[in-house]
XYZ file of C-alpha atoms in Angstrom:
606
model
C 25.210 -83.278 -23.125
C 23.715 -79.818 -22.701
C 24.183 -76.449 -24.336
C 26.622 -74.141 -22.600
C 25.312 -70.923 -21.044
C 21.591 -71.771 -21.182
C 19.390 -68.694 -21.349
C 15.780 -67.614 -21.788
C 13.214 -66.450 -24.314
C 12.668 -63.171 -26.127
C 10.551 -61.931 -29.004
C 10.330 -58.935 -31.393
C 11.272 -58.519 -35.026
C 14.935 -58.512 -35.962
C 16.747 -55.701 -37.722
C 14.324 -52.922 -36.694
C 14.987 -49.476 -35.193
C 17.808 -48.728 -37.588
C 20.149 -51.367 -36.211
C 21.044 -52.645 -39.664
C 21.120 -56.185 -40.971
C 21.519 -58.428 -37.945
C 23.222 -61.768 -38.651
C 21.642 -65.184 -38.189
C 23.266 -68.546 -37.595
C 24.273 -70.817 -40.412
C 24.316 -74.190 -38.650
C 25.325 -76.114 -41.758
C 28.890 -76.463 -40.458
C 27.343 -78.864 -37.950
C 24.692 -80.481 -40.182
C 22.930 -79.362 -43.394
C 19.446 -80.114 -42.038
C 17.684 -81.939 -39.209
C 16.185 -84.572 -41.514
C 19.213 -84.981 -43.778
C 21.232 -88.198 -44.043
C 24.263 -86.676 -42.288
C 22.582 -86.282 -38.875
C 21.027 -89.750 -39.061
C 24.326 -91.304 -40.174
C 26.226 -89.787 -37.243
C 23.560 -91.008 -34.832
C 23.943 -94.537 -36.230
C 27.713 -94.264 -36.145
C 27.697 -93.114 -32.530
C 25.522 -96.051 -31.519
C 27.859 -98.527 -33.229
C 30.965 -96.947 -31.716
C 29.461 -96.954 -28.223
C 28.623 -100.648 -28.550
C 32.075 -101.589 -29.830
C 33.794 -99.437 -27.199
C 31.893 -101.169 -24.394
C 32.571 -104.596 -25.915
C 36.293 -103.889 -26.168
C 36.913 -102.301 -22.778
C 34.181 -102.933 -20.181
C 35.650 -104.959 -17.330
C 39.211 -104.938 -18.648
C 40.639 -101.411 -18.416
C 43.048 -102.543 -15.703
C 44.571 -105.067 -18.128
C 45.639 -102.444 -20.689
C 49.203 -101.302 -21.170
C 50.063 -97.614 -21.764
C 49.551 -97.820 -25.535
C 46.244 -99.628 -25.091
C 44.985 -97.069 -22.573
C 45.988 -94.225 -24.898
C 43.993 -95.804 -27.727
C 40.990 -96.146 -25.427
C 41.223 -92.462 -24.438
C 41.421 -91.453 -28.104
C 38.364 -93.541 -28.938
C 36.470 -91.991 -26.020
C 37.396 -88.554 -27.367
C 36.001 -89.517 -30.771
C 32.714 -90.525 -29.140
C 32.545 -87.191 -27.316
C 33.025 -85.281 -30.564
C 30.194 -87.095 -32.355
C 27.785 -86.827 -29.423
C 28.721 -83.181 -28.871
C 28.191 -82.336 -32.516
C 24.768 -83.980 -32.585
C 23.559 -82.303 -29.403
C 25.070 -78.928 -30.315
C 23.055 -78.909 -33.528
C 19.838 -80.029 -31.851
C 20.285 -77.590 -28.968
C 21.200 -74.543 -31.030
C 18.204 -75.083 -33.330
C 15.999 -75.310 -30.254
C 17.349 -72.065 -28.758
C 16.608 -70.257 -32.014
C 12.919 -70.872 -31.313
C 12.043 -72.561 -28.024
C 8.333 -72.296 -28.831
C 8.627 -74.487 -31.934
C 7.332 -77.900 -30.876
C 9.120 -79.667 -33.731
C 12.478 -78.261 -32.638
C 11.753 -79.141 -29.015
C 10.830 -82.706 -29.996
C 13.900 -83.036 -32.221
C 16.200 -82.011 -29.347
C 14.437 -84.181 -26.771
C 14.471 -87.241 -29.045
C 18.171 -86.751 -29.807
C 18.973 -86.374 -26.125
C 16.959 -89.478 -25.225
C 18.636 -91.583 -27.886
C 22.141 -90.422 -26.975
C 21.450 -90.978 -23.274
C 20.378 -94.544 -24.068
C 23.351 -95.398 -26.263
C 25.947 -93.785 -23.978
C 24.596 -95.744 -21.010
C 26.996 -98.467 -22.190
C 29.904 -96.139 -21.328
C 29.178 -95.593 -17.649
C 31.874 -98.149 -16.793
C 34.581 -95.951 -18.332
C 35.231 -93.380 -15.582
C 34.466 -95.894 -12.838
C 37.034 -98.416 -14.046
C 39.640 -95.737 -14.789
C 39.418 -94.662 -11.173
C 40.078 -98.232 -10.025
C 43.489 -98.347 -11.723
C 46.122 -98.088 -8.990
C 47.939 -94.757 -8.734
C 51.374 -96.339 -9.075
C 50.418 -98.246 -12.197
C 48.943 -95.143 -13.814
C 52.030 -93.072 -12.984
C 54.239 -95.731 -14.556
C 52.158 -95.611 -17.749
C 52.450 -91.814 -17.841
C 56.223 -92.122 -17.496
C 56.351 -94.669 -20.306
C 54.064 -92.920 -22.798
C 54.257 -89.134 -23.294
C 51.139 -89.084 -25.494
C 49.133 -90.663 -22.674
C 50.718 -88.328 -20.096
C 49.332 -85.385 -22.063
C 45.880 -86.457 -20.831
C 46.973 -86.347 -17.179
C 44.627 -83.400 -16.360
C 41.643 -85.519 -17.458
C 42.673 -88.384 -15.210
C 43.266 -85.975 -12.310
C 39.769 -84.528 -12.628
C 38.221 -87.967 -12.853
C 40.174 -89.132 -9.820
C 39.061 -86.096 -7.844
C 35.586 -87.647 -8.131
C 36.842 -91.059 -6.999
C 35.709 -90.656 -3.362
C 32.242 -89.746 -4.629
C 31.599 -92.375 -7.272
C 28.939 -95.038 -6.756
C 28.603 -98.618 -7.882
C 28.312 -99.389 -11.581
C 24.613 -100.161 -11.168
C 23.804 -96.899 -9.387
C 25.836 -94.851 -11.846
C 23.970 -96.583 -14.659
C 20.643 -95.755 -13.032
C 21.543 -92.065 -12.604
C 22.641 -91.889 -16.215
C 19.492 -93.561 -17.546
C 17.064 -91.411 -15.575
C 18.805 -88.111 -16.351
C 16.524 -87.362 -19.305
C 13.464 -87.389 -17.044
C 15.262 -85.820 -14.088
C 17.069 -82.488 -14.143
C 16.963 -82.234 -17.946
C 13.171 -82.469 -17.965
C 12.804 -79.812 -15.244
C 15.257 -77.587 -17.118
C 13.106 -77.877 -20.209
C 9.923 -77.123 -18.245
C 11.609 -73.984 -16.917
C 12.742 -72.863 -20.391
C 9.371 -73.441 -22.006
C 7.463 -71.805 -19.156
C 9.673 -68.717 -19.358
C 9.338 -68.637 -23.137
C 5.557 -68.754 -22.922
C 5.136 -65.868 -20.477
C 3.623 -62.623 -21.730
C 4.024 -59.180 -20.168
C 1.680 -56.316 -20.981
C 3.066 -52.781 -21.112
C 0.810 -49.937 -22.259
C -1.629 -52.475 -23.628
C 1.035 -54.163 -25.767
C 2.162 -57.773 -25.138
C 5.905 -58.273 -24.708
C 8.193 -61.214 -23.968
C 10.537 -61.237 -20.965
C 13.640 -59.973 -22.779
C 11.909 -56.907 -24.184
C 10.312 -56.204 -20.787
C 13.620 -56.498 -18.946
C 15.068 -54.080 -21.488
C 12.663 -51.411 -20.230
C 14.415 -51.484 -16.844
C 17.231 -49.509 -18.467
C 14.947 -46.902 -20.096
C 15.521 -43.201 -19.413
C 11.827 -42.694 -18.543
C 11.419 -43.662 -14.871
C 7.699 -44.368 -15.258
C 8.481 -46.941 -17.970
C 11.019 -48.611 -15.695
C 8.494 -48.773 -12.882
C 5.790 -50.174 -15.152
C 8.159 -52.892 -16.371
C 9.260 -53.825 -12.841
C 5.685 -54.046 -11.590
C 4.582 -56.095 -14.596
C 7.494 -58.519 -14.118
C 6.510 -58.836 -10.462
C 2.867 -59.452 -11.408
C 3.576 -62.141 -14.008
C 6.155 -63.965 -11.940
C 3.949 -63.658 -8.885
C 1.181 -65.426 -10.790
C 3.596 -68.195 -11.831
C 5.696 -68.421 -8.683
C 4.269 -71.788 -7.643
C 5.583 -73.387 -10.846
C 9.041 -71.897 -10.359
C 9.076 -72.887 -6.692
C 8.242 -76.455 -7.738
C 11.129 -76.462 -10.236
C 13.584 -75.209 -7.607
C 12.301 -77.525 -4.882
C 12.568 -80.571 -7.131
C 16.009 -79.794 -8.522
C 17.435 -78.890 -5.110
C 16.021 -82.094 -3.588
C 17.304 -84.203 -6.473
C 20.729 -82.661 -5.991
C 20.612 -83.247 -2.235
C 19.788 -86.925 -2.749
C 22.585 -87.463 -5.266
C 25.066 -85.473 -3.156
C 24.155 -87.551 -0.103
C 24.733 -90.803 -1.960
C 28.009 -89.475 -3.320
C 29.067 -88.275 0.144
C 29.641 -84.733 -1.088
C 30.508 -82.588 1.944
C 28.478 -79.617 0.660
C 26.030 -78.734 -2.152
C 28.802 -76.650 -3.736
C 31.418 -79.436 -3.811
C 30.385 -80.867 -7.172
C 30.670 -77.450 -8.821
C 34.091 -76.825 -7.241
C 35.316 -80.205 -8.499
C 33.975 -79.517 -11.983
C 35.640 -76.099 -11.952
C 38.918 -77.603 -10.739
C 39.065 -74.976 -8.007
C 39.630 -75.408 -4.286
C 36.731 -74.551 -1.933
C 38.981 -72.228 0.066
C 39.733 -70.184 -3.081
C 36.006 -69.690 -3.724
C 35.468 -68.865 -0.059
C 38.266 -66.266 -0.208
C 36.625 -64.719 -3.274
C 33.200 -64.693 -1.665
C 34.462 -63.175 1.596
C 36.515 -60.509 -0.198
C 33.516 -59.406 -2.270
C 31.067 -59.357 0.670
C 33.558 -57.360 2.741
C 33.849 -54.905 -0.170
C 30.084 -54.302 -0.550
C 30.278 -50.957 1.355
C 33.104 -49.557 -0.792
C 31.658 -50.890 -4.041
C 27.899 -51.194 -4.537
C 26.816 -49.223 -1.452
C 29.064 -46.290 -2.373
C 28.262 -46.349 -6.069
C 24.480 -46.511 -5.700
C 24.565 -43.600 -3.236
C 26.310 -41.630 -5.986
C 23.768 -42.794 -8.538
C 20.862 -41.646 -6.369
C 22.443 -38.187 -6.278
C 22.849 -38.128 -10.073
C 19.211 -39.170 -10.519
C 18.061 -36.485 -8.059
C 16.572 -39.083 -5.692
C 16.855 -39.549 -1.940
C 16.077 -43.245 -2.269
C 16.474 -45.717 -5.121
C 13.865 -48.266 -6.119
C 14.742 -51.580 -7.742
C 13.714 -50.164 -11.126
C 16.467 -47.521 -10.767
C 19.318 -50.004 -10.422
C 20.063 -50.200 -14.158
C 18.662 -46.785 -15.062
C 20.746 -44.709 -17.465
C 22.178 -41.478 -16.099
C 20.200 -38.295 -16.884
C 23.048 -37.036 -19.074
C 23.328 -40.348 -20.929
C 22.448 -40.441 -24.619
C 19.722 -42.839 -25.727
C 21.352 -43.221 -29.147
C 21.107 -46.731 -30.563
C 24.338 -48.310 -31.804
C 23.891 -49.876 -35.241
C 25.237 -53.382 -35.751
C 28.041 -52.349 -38.126
C 29.262 -49.768 -35.608
C 29.181 -52.322 -32.791
C 31.154 -54.762 -34.947
C 33.780 -52.136 -35.818
C 34.050 -50.985 -32.203
C 34.783 -54.458 -30.868
C 37.096 -55.557 -33.674
C 39.087 -52.303 -33.457
C 39.470 -52.744 -29.689
C 40.606 -56.329 -30.161
C 43.068 -55.293 -32.887
C 44.428 -52.537 -30.619
C 45.458 -55.243 -28.169
C 46.807 -57.579 -30.841
C 45.822 -57.906 -34.532
C 45.705 -61.681 -34.087
C 42.747 -61.322 -31.717
C 40.714 -59.415 -34.309
C 41.675 -61.933 -37.002
C 40.288 -64.792 -34.906
C 37.082 -62.832 -34.188
C 36.378 -61.668 -37.770
C 34.939 -64.975 -39.122
C 32.185 -64.872 -36.495
C 30.721 -61.895 -38.380
C 31.457 -63.204 -41.861
C 30.453 -66.869 -41.706
C 27.132 -67.075 -39.873
C 28.558 -67.826 -36.435
C 26.485 -65.115 -34.686
C 22.706 -64.958 -34.236
C 22.002 -61.390 -33.097
C 18.357 -60.447 -33.707
C 15.539 -60.529 -31.170
C 12.954 -62.902 -32.671
C 9.781 -64.726 -31.617
C 10.556 -67.718 -29.411
C 14.324 -67.131 -29.401
C 16.111 -67.739 -26.120
C 16.940 -64.419 -24.465
C 20.242 -63.270 -23.058
C 23.520 -64.268 -24.660
C 25.980 -67.141 -24.780
C 28.903 -68.585 -26.707
C 28.605 -72.306 -27.311
C 31.895 -74.059 -28.182
C 30.158 -76.960 -30.012
C 33.090 -79.379 -30.507
C 36.804 -78.908 -31.067
C 36.548 -79.970 -34.735
C 33.985 -77.306 -35.723
C 33.796 -73.767 -34.243
C 31.796 -71.866 -31.630
C 28.468 -70.125 -32.168
C 27.480 -66.885 -30.426
C 23.893 -65.963 -29.523
C 22.887 -62.382 -28.719
C 19.657 -60.430 -28.414
C 20.955 -57.176 -29.852
C 18.874 -54.083 -29.161
C 21.487 -51.422 -29.908
C 22.208 -50.264 -26.370
C 25.796 -49.573 -25.237
C 25.543 -52.593 -22.920
C 24.702 -54.722 -25.973
C 28.039 -53.684 -27.497
C 29.760 -54.851 -24.318
C 27.808 -58.106 -24.492
C 29.077 -58.595 -28.041
C 32.647 -57.982 -26.818
C 32.050 -60.451 -23.965
C 30.639 -63.307 -26.011
C 33.157 -62.776 -28.809
C 35.877 -63.101 -26.165
C 34.449 -66.514 -25.292
C 34.503 -67.379 -28.982
C 38.165 -66.388 -29.404
C 39.055 -68.439 -26.316
C 37.189 -71.468 -27.619
C 38.840 -71.226 -31.060
C 42.310 -71.018 -29.523
C 41.692 -73.865 -27.068
C 40.290 -76.191 -29.746
C 43.793 -77.329 -30.720
C 43.981 -79.124 -27.365
C 41.417 -81.629 -28.635
C 37.971 -82.429 -27.304
C 38.923 -83.547 -23.805
C 41.487 -80.863 -23.002
C 39.919 -77.871 -24.761
C 37.028 -77.528 -22.314
C 37.858 -74.783 -19.823
C 36.571 -74.845 -16.219
C 33.922 -72.182 -15.625
C 36.220 -70.185 -13.357
C 38.660 -69.694 -16.250
C 36.061 -69.721 -19.036
C 35.123 -66.105 -18.236
C 38.729 -64.874 -18.598
C 38.763 -63.993 -22.295
C 35.164 -62.765 -22.290
C 35.653 -60.254 -19.471
C 39.045 -59.266 -20.895
C 37.382 -58.591 -24.254
C 34.887 -56.330 -22.511
C 37.687 -54.499 -20.722
C 39.593 -53.933 -23.963
C 36.457 -52.531 -25.621
C 35.654 -50.321 -22.647
C 39.183 -48.908 -22.415
C 39.282 -48.205 -26.161
C 35.999 -46.271 -25.925
C 37.040 -44.466 -22.745
C 40.159 -43.144 -24.483
C 37.916 -41.552 -27.107
C 35.729 -39.746 -24.553
C 35.895 -36.024 -25.424
C 34.187 -34.490 -22.386
C 34.074 -34.983 -18.624
C 30.397 -35.848 -18.914
C 31.050 -38.508 -21.544
C 33.817 -40.001 -19.410
C 31.529 -40.056 -16.360
C 28.785 -41.881 -18.261
C 31.241 -44.482 -19.535
C 32.892 -45.018 -16.147
C 29.515 -45.316 -14.453
C 28.354 -47.854 -17.039
C 31.480 -49.949 -16.535
C 31.180 -49.797 -12.753
C 27.563 -50.956 -13.016
C 28.564 -53.839 -15.273
C 31.292 -54.870 -12.819
C 28.945 -54.611 -9.861
C 26.462 -56.792 -11.758
C 29.247 -59.268 -12.519
C 30.907 -59.338 -9.098
C 28.608 -58.082 -6.334
C 25.363 -59.290 -7.873
C 26.693 -62.749 -8.724
C 28.164 -63.301 -5.258
C 24.788 -62.290 -3.805
C 23.225 -64.861 -6.157
C 25.747 -67.443 -4.915
C 24.814 -66.699 -1.297
C 21.125 -67.046 -2.199
C 21.779 -70.454 -3.764
C 23.775 -71.587 -0.740
C 20.917 -70.576 1.538
C 18.295 -72.189 -0.719
C 20.057 -75.563 -0.896
C 20.759 -75.534 2.848
C 17.110 -74.736 3.612
C 15.792 -77.380 1.197
C 17.608 -80.087 3.160
C 15.284 -79.268 6.057
C 12.116 -79.738 3.997
C 9.890 -78.411 1.212
C 10.186 -74.664 0.604
C 7.085 -72.578 -0.014
C 7.266 -69.672 -2.459
C 7.313 -67.354 0.561
C 10.294 -69.265 1.991
C 12.249 -68.809 -1.235
C 11.178 -65.174 -1.472
C 12.528 -64.537 2.038
C 15.889 -66.118 1.158
C 16.102 -63.915 -1.934
C 15.377 -60.744 0.010
C 17.915 -61.686 2.691
C 20.781 -61.057 0.254
C 19.367 -58.040 -1.611
C 19.659 -55.208 0.917
C 23.053 -56.503 2.075
C 24.493 -56.462 -1.431
C 22.801 -53.398 -2.938
C 23.062 -51.125 0.086
C 21.006 -48.875 2.377
C 19.956 -46.410 -0.347
C 17.514 -48.951 -1.844
C 13.838 -49.513 -1.151
C 12.285 -52.737 -2.416
C 8.848 -52.651 -3.979
C 6.249 -55.227 -3.140
C 6.713 -58.027 -5.670
C 10.488 -57.789 -5.971
C 10.725 -60.830 -3.742
C 9.855 -63.089 -6.733
C 12.617 -61.830 -9.043
C 14.692 -64.949 -8.305
C 12.302 -66.878 -10.541
C 13.839 -65.932 -13.893
C 17.565 -66.433 -13.160
C 18.429 -69.395 -15.439
C 21.703 -70.402 -13.817
C 19.945 -71.443 -10.610
C 18.090 -74.043 -12.682
C 20.545 -75.073 -15.381
C 23.866 -74.854 -13.522
C 23.676 -74.690 -9.715
C 26.440 -72.534 -8.208
C 27.622 -71.476 -11.671
C 27.306 -67.811 -10.762
C 30.485 -67.403 -8.735
C 32.449 -68.103 -11.934
C 31.448 -64.642 -13.190
C 32.910 -62.950 -10.111
C 35.967 -65.221 -10.317
C 36.488 -64.268 -13.956
C 36.004 -60.541 -13.361
C 38.417 -60.478 -10.421
C 40.934 -62.531 -12.348
C 40.729 -60.251 -15.399
C 41.008 -57.089 -13.304
C 44.219 -58.462 -11.815
C 45.435 -59.523 -15.278
C 44.620 -56.134 -16.755
C 46.572 -54.430 -13.990
C 49.618 -56.479 -15.066
C 48.959 -55.479 -18.700
C 48.790 -51.795 -17.775
C 52.059 -52.125 -15.871
C 53.692 -52.740 -19.253
C 54.711 -56.406 -19.334
C 56.405 -56.604 -22.747
C 55.484 -60.280 -23.195
C 51.901 -59.920 -21.980
C 50.176 -60.623 -25.309
C 52.209 -63.762 -25.952
C 51.579 -65.056 -22.429
C 47.878 -64.181 -22.725
C 47.432 -66.177 -25.939
C 49.317 -69.113 -24.416
C 46.913 -69.033 -21.463
C 43.896 -69.158 -23.783
C 45.427 -71.890 -25.940
C 45.863 -74.048 -22.822
C 42.093 -74.531 -22.530
C 41.515 -76.960 -19.678
C 44.966 -78.523 -19.806
C 46.373 -76.548 -16.863
C 45.295 -75.620 -13.339
C 44.590 -71.959 -12.579
C 47.819 -71.746 -10.550
C 49.914 -72.799 -13.554
C 48.041 -70.480 -15.922
C 48.439 -67.396 -13.730
C 52.031 -68.027 -12.605
C 53.621 -66.417 -15.724
C 51.823 -63.179 -14.786
C 52.996 -63.308 -11.165
C 49.445 -63.928 -9.926
C 47.996 -66.528 -7.556
C 44.221 -66.859 -7.050
C 44.718 -68.826 -3.820
C 46.200 -65.693 -2.203
C 43.374 -63.671 -0.577
C 45.205 -60.477 -1.570
C 44.694 -61.481 -5.217
C 40.979 -60.716 -4.986
C 41.598 -57.390 -3.286
C 43.803 -56.446 -6.262
C 40.924 -57.080 -8.640
C 38.321 -55.350 -6.475
C 40.552 -52.292 -6.094
C 40.140 -51.615 -9.825
C 36.384 -51.205 -9.310
C 36.791 -49.030 -6.221
C 39.364 -46.948 -8.109
C 36.801 -46.185 -10.806
C 34.302 -45.167 -8.111
C 37.016 -42.929 -6.599
C 37.312 -41.178 -9.967
C 33.542 -40.775 -10.212
C 33.420 -39.267 -6.724
C 36.254 -36.892 -7.628
C 34.200 -35.642 -10.576
C 31.624 -34.366 -8.079
C 34.088 -31.796 -6.741
């Protein structure tokens, strides 16, 4: 079991620059301490339960009646909760300081031990898939409590054509700790150990990336060139990681008879390949009216004929560099949530009050941001690297949206609360939109409104256009790897093949930008994850359009959608709103919101 939304390293003291008292995690709701009796007792308990589960059910699932199968499912859910709790604690401690060798060892040892003990459970999904369809349907008809788990059986059975023999599945399970998981850890620790020098001062990656949104263009250029230098010096390591993981995936996909490298992700996301293809095609077709048009405007605002890569996230000349203190960020997001529905703010408030957020930038801490759901019997934890920029406020709104979603879905239980990635971004992006709209309403001048609209358009381009370009890069990389080993130059060329197409003709690309693929964590941790961001943004834009149209029952239907977790397909979840993601026009509806904001920005030029 791995931590959701894996990210990278950042350093710098917390609570500086007038940001206020930034919160830290209190992980005691999971376990009081790593060496306490509670963690050890749960590890022992898990081992005993795995052994008894295998003894009771291996080789005889097809002999169970409906009540017996229900009991087996409930016991499997109990195992998942214990294992998830153990690994959540070990993983979250590790991400607080990835450079701490004791924390790294603690997580690795826990993962190894759990991998070993859960090897006894490999039979479970394999034997479930061998139960005849008619027999399973009859058991569903007989037992409503069992029928509630139908979505779990459907997802398992979607993998039925791709499952291997018990022995091969056992082998893949046993070697996982020294396969992808080991390469993931090498990537994380390599990233965490990199040092970037700006003006003679050493910086970690997160703080260096932050300079790419500085007002001073020379600082942005220095940061971009230093990132290129450091990653250029380490590109062979990152190329090895990508080559190995892509080849490992190709081998497993071939054995499983997966028709494409993306198939496994689509199955996990419970989304049809044609829906993803419709999304991808709609976004690529919209590049000219979205990113190309916006960045041409941005060049004009910056007084430049051409943009360099270090100008992509540059603030506008009229934009304030005021830092947003933590208490103000908290109030901004909670007020926006309450403006939608007080219940949403009530669910979010404990994150601030009970140690469920870790916000400061600290030595060795993983960079970026994520919301980890832990298990359905505890609560989520949110990680941020808060530097006080307006985008950091939006990140808080985003991750808190995940947290609200995870809290609401927890009532479904461990197996049904987990939301496919394509739907997991719904509440997070919606939370951002609520916060943005609340702030936009308060804009007092045309200039202030322009800055806010431009910032939102950039965020949406980064979420939609950029992530689809990333998806295309991954598709090309995995296709190319099937033909043989890829040199760093090969990977660089694939990266550059999607950059000009997605960003537009106004951009020049400095020497060294070709290695910027090296630090994108999703390529390593979760292949083909990235399209879920574009899916979620398009879905939320369409949802928000329905909200703005004045659906009187919108809030109630929205909360019901979040409460459903992973218990319903995207078609069933969107039907109450009159939306259908399998309709190509659905994506155009979402993209039109972005182009409409660019229309308004262009009109301000008159």
